[in-house]
Coordinates of C-alpha atoms and ligand atoms in Angstrom, one line a residue:
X1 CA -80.5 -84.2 -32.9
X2 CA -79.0 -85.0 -29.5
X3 CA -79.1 -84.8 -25.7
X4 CA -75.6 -83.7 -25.1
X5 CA -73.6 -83.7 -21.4
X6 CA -70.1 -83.2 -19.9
X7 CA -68.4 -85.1 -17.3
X8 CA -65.1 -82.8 -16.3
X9 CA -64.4 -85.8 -13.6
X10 CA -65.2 -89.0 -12.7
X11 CA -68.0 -88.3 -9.9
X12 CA -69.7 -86.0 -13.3
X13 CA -69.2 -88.9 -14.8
X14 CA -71.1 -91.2 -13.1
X15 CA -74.1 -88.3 -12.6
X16 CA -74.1 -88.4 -16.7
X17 CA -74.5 -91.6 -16.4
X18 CA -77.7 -91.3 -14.2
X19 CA -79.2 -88.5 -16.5
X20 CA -78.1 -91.0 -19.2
X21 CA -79.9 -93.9 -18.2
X22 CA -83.2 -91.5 -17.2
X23 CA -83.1 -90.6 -20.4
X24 CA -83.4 -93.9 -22.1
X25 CA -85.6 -94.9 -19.5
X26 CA -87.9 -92.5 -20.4
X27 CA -87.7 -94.1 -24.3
X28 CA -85.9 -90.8 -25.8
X29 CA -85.7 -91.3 -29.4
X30 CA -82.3 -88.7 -29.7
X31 CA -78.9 -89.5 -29.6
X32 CA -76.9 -89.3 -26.6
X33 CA -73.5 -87.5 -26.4
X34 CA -71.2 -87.0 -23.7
X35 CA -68.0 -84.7 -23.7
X36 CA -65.6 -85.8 -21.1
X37 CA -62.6 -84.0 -20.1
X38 CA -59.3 -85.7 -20.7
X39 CA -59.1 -87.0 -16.8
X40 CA -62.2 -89.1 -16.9
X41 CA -61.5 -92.1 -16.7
X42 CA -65.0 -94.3 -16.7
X43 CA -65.0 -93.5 -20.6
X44 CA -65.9 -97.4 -21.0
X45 CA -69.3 -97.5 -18.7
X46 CA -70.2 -93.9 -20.4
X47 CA -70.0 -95.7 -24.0
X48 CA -72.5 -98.0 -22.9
X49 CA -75.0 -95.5 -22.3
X50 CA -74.2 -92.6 -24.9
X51 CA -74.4 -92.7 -28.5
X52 CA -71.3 -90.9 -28.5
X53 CA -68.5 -90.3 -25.9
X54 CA -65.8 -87.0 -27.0
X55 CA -62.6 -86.1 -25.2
X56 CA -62.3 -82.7 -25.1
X57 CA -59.2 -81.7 -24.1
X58 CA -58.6 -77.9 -24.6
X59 CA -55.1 -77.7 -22.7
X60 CA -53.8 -79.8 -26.2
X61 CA -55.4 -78.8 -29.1
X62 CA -53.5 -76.1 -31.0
X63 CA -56.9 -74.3 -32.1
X64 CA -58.2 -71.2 -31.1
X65 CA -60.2 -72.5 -28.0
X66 CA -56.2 -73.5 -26.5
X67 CA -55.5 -69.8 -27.5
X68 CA -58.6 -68.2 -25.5
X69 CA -57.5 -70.7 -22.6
X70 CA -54.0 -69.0 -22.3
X71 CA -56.1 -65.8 -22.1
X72 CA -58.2 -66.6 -19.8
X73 CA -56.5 -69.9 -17.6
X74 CA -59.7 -69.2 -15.3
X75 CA -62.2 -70.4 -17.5
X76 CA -60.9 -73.9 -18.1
X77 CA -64.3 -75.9 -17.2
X78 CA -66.7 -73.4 -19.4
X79 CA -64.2 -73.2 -22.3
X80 CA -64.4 -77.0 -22.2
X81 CA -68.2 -76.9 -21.9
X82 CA -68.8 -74.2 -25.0
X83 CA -67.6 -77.5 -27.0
X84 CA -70.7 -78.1 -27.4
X85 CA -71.2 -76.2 -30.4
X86 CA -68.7 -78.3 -32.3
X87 CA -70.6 -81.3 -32.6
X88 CA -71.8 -79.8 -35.9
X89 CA -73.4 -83.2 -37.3
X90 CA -76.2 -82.9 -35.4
X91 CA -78.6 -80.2 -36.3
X92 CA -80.2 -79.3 -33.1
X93 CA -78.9 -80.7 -29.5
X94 CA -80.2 -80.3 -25.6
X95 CA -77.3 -79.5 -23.1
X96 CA -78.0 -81.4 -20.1
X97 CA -75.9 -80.9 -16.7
X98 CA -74.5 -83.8 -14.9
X99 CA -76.1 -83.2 -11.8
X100 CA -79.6 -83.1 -13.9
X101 CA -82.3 -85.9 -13.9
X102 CA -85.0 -86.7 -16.1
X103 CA -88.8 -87.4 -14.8
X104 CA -90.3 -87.9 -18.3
X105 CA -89.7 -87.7 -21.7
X106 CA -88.6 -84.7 -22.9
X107 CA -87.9 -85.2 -26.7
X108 CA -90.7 -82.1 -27.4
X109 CA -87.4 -79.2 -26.3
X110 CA -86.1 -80.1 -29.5
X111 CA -89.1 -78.1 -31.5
X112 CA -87.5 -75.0 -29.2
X113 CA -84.6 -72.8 -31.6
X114 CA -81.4 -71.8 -29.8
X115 CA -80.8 -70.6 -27.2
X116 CA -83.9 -71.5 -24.7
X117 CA -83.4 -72.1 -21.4
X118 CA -85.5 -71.9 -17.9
X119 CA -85.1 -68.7 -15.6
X120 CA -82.6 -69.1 -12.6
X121 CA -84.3 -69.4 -9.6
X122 CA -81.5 -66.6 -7.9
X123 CA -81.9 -64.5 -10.8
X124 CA -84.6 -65.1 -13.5
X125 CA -83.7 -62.3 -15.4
X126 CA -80.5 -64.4 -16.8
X127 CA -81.1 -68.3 -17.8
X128 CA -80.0 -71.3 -16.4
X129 CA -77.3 -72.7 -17.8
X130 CA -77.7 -76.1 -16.6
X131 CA -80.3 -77.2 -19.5
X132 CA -80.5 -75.4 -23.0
X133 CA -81.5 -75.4 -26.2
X134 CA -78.5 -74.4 -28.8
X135 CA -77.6 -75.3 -32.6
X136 CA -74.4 -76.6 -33.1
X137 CA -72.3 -74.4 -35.1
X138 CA -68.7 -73.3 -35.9
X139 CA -69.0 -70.0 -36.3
X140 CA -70.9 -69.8 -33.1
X141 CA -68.4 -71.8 -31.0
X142 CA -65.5 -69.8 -32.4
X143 CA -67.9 -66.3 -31.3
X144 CA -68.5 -67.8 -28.1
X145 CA -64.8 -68.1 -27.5
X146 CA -63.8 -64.5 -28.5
X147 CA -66.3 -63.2 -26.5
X148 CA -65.0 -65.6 -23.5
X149 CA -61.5 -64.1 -23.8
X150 CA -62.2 -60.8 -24.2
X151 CA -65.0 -60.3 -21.4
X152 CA -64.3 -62.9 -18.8
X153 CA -67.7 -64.3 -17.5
X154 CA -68.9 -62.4 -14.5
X155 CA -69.8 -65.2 -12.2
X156 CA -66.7 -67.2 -13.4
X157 CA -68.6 -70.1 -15.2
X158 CA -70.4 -70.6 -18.6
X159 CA -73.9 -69.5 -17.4
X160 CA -71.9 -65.8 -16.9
X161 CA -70.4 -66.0 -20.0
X162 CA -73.6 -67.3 -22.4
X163 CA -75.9 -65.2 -20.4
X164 CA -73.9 -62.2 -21.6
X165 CA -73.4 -63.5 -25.0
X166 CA -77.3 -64.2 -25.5
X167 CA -77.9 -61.3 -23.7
X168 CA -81.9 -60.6 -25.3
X169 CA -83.0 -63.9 -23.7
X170 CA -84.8 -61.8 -21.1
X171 CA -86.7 -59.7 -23.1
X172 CA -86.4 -60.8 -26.9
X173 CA -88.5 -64.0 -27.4
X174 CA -90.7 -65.8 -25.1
X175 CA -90.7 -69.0 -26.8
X176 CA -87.7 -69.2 -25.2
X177 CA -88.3 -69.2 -22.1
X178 CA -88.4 -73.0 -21.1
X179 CA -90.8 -73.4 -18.2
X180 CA -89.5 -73.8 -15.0
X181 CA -90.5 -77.7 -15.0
X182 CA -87.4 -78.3 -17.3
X183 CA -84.8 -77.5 -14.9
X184 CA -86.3 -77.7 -11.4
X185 CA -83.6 -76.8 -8.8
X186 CA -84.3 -77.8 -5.2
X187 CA -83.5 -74.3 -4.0
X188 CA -86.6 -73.1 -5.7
X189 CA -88.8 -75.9 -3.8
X190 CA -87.6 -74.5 -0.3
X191 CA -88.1 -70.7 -1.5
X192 CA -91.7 -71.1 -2.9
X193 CA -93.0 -73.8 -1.0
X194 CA -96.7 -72.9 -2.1
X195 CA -95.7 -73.0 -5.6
X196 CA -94.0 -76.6 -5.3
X197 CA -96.7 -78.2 -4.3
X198 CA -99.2 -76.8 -6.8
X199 CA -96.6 -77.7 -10.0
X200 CA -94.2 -79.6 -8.7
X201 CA -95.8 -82.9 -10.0
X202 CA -95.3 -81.3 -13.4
X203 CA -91.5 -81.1 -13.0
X204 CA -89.7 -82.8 -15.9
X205 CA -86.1 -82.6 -15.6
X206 CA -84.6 -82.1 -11.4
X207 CA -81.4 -79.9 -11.2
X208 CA -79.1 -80.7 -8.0
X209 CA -77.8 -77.4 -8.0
X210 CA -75.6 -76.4 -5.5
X211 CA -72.3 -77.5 -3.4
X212 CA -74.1 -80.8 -2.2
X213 CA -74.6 -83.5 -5.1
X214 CA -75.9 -86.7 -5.2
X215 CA -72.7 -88.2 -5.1
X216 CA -71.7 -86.8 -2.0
X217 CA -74.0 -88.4 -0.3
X218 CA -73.8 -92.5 0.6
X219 CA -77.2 -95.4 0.1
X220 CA -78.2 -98.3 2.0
X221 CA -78.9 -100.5 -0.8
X222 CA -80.3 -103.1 2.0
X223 CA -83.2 -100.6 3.1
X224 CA -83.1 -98.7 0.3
X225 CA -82.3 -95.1 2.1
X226 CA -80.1 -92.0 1.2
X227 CA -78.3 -91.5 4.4
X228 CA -77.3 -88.1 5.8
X229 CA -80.8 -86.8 4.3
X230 CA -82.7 -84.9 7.0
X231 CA -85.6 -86.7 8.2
X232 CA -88.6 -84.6 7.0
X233 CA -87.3 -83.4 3.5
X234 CA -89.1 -86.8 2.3
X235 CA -91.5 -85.6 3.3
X236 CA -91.6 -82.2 1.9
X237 CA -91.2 -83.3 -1.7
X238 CA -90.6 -86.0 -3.4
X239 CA -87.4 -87.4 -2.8
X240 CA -85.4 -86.5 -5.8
X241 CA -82.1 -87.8 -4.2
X242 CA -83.4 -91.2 -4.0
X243 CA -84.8 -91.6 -7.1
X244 CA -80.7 -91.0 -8.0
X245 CA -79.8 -93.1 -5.7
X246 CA -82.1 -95.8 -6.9
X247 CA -81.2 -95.3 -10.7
X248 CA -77.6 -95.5 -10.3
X249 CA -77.6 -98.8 -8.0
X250 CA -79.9 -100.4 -10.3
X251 CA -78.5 -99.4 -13.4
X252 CA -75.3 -97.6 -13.1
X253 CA -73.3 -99.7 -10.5
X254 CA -73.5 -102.7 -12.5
X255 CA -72.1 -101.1 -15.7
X256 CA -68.9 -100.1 -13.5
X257 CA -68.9 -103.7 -12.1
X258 CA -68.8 -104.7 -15.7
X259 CA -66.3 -102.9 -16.6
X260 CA -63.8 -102.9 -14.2
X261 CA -64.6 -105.3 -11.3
X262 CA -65.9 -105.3 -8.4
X263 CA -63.0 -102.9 -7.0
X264 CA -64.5 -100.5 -4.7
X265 CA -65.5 -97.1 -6.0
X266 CA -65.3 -94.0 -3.8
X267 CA -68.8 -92.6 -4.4
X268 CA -70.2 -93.2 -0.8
X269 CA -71.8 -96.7 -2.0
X270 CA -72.1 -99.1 0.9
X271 CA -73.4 -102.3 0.6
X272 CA -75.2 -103.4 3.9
X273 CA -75.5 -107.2 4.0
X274 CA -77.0 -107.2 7.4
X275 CA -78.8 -105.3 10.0
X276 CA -76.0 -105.2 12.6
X277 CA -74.7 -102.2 12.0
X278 CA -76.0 -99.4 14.2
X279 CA -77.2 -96.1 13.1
X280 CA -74.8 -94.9 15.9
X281 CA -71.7 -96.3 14.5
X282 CA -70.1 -93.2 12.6
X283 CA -68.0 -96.2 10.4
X284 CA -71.1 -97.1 8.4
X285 CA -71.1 -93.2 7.1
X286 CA -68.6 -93.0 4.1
X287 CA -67.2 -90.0 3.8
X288 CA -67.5 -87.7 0.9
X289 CA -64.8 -88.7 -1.1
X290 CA -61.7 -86.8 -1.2
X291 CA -60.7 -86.5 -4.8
X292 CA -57.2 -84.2 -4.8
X293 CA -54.8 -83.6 -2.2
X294 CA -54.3 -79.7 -1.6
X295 CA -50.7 -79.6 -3.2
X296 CA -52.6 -81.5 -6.1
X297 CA -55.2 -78.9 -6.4
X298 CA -52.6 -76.6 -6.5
X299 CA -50.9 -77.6 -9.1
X300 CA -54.4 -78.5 -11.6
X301 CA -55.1 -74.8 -10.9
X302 CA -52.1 -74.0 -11.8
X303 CA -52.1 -76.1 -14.8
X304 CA -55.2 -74.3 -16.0
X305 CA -57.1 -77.7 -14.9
X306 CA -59.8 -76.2 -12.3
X307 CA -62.4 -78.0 -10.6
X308 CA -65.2 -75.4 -10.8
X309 CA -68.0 -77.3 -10.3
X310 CA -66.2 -79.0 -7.2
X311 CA -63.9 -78.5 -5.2
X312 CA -62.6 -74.5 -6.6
X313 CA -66.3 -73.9 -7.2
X314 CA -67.1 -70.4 -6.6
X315 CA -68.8 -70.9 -3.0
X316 CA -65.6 -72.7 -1.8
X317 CA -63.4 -70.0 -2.5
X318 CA -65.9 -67.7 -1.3
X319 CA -65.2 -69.5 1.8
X320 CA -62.0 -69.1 2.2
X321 CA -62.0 -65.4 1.2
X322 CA -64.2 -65.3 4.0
X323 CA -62.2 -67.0 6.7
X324 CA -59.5 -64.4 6.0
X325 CA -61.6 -61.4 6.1
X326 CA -63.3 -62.2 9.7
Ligands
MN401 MN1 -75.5 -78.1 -12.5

């Protein structure tokens, strides 16, 4: 049995190896597996966290997930994630976003069959895709696929596309139903305050869903501070972001130093050696990192290579769509 993730890029990356490390901190006894997709290049730090660390690279195998690809060029990110079910030495396995973090242990979801999953908090009559229960399988995988290339996904990821495939998750079984606590979303803390803070001290696994993830934002290692956080969200709940923050200075950083120096990375990481620099100065703020250039992005999209839990993710070009329209 295994906890399983995937990193599509190198900022994923370095949120799987948070969840990781929160894992093992919290003494899991399963494996740990992380798919990575063939850009990744921080393969080195992941192996010294996961049991197991799988490029999958769907553009170049001749099988038929390349085939259901050239169907359906859209889907690159979800075809690459429904991998999952491939890892058919295991007998049970946890999918586990990136941008997820573990509070305690949670070894007890493997007694759950396939597929549980916790509500979404936008629409809890489909599952969350961002932790599940599944059992690694072939003959699955190769279903999953079909139905991917034949009906699309309708919200142009893999929760769309298992969500319709699962489709009796609603109303079939409650068993599995994971509670809430297993994939906590922040969203759901500002939309049902109340409820929050009566459960939220139960919350097992955080989700950062959304356009914002921890990566975007930058730390003050010095006084130990998220910056760019609003003042009174610490106060609101607990503060999620650092307790990132906090994991991946103390445990992730160094694992990257190890491996490849103490070259700079562009994750919004400063180091503050001293108390001279003013909150004022805009310098001290490192930008959100810039991964592509546009002309770049064009061509990974055209390439079948989209970024759609970044930079093409669904809100982004619902942006655009809506700068043309007004
Ligand atoms: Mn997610």
């Amino acid at each position: 049995m295994a906890f399983v993730t995937l990193a599509t890029n190198d900022n994923y990356a370095r949120g799987a190896m948070v969840l990781g490390q929160s894992l093992q901190n919290h003494n899991t006894t399963r494996k740990l597996v992380a798919l990575v997709g063939p850009h990744v290049a921080e393969q080195d730090a992941l192996r010294s966290i996961f049991d197991e660390v799988r490029v999958v690279d769907v553009m170049d195998s001749g099988d038929v997930a390349h085939l259901s690809l050239m169907k359906r060029p859209d889907l690159g990110v979800t075809f690459t994630k429904l991998h999952c079910w491939t890892l058919t030495q295991y007998s049970k396995c946890v999918f586990m976003d990136a941008d997820t973090l573990v509070l305690s242990n949670i070894d007890e979801l493997f007694e759950r069959e396939e597929l549980s999953a916790a509500p979404d908090p936008g629409w809890p009559d489909c599952f969350n895709s961002g932790v599940f229960v599944f059992t690694p399988s072939n003959e699955t995988h190769e279903k999953l696929l079909g139905f991917c290339s034949e009906n699309g996904s309708f919200d142009g990821g893999d929760q769309g596309v298992l969500n319709s495939f699962f489709n009796t998750w609603a109303t079939a079984d409650i068993s599995k139903h994971l509670p809430f606590i297993y994939n906590l979303s922040s969203i759901a803390i500002y939309s049902y305050l109340p409820a929050f803070k009566q459960y939220g001290h139960d919350a097992k696994v955080v989700h950062f869903l959304g356009k914002v993830k921890p990566w975007h934002h930058s730390y003050d290692a010095q006084r130990g501070e998220v910056r760019g956080q609003s003042p009174d969200s610490c106060q609101l709940h607990p503060d999620y972001l650092l307790m990132w923050w906090q994991l991946y200075s103390t445990s992730v950083l160094p694992l990257l130093q190890r491996a490849y120096g103490d070259t700079p990375f562009n994750t919004g990481y400063t180091e503050v050696d001293d108390d001279n620099v003013s909150q004022e100065q805009p310098a001290s703020v490192t930008p959100p990192p810039q991964k592509f250039s546009s002309e770049e992005r064009k061509q990974r999209w055209e390439a079948g290579q989209m970024d759609y839990m970044g930079d093409d993710s669904f809100a982004n070009i619902e942006r655009k769509l809506d700068s043309f329209l007004k």
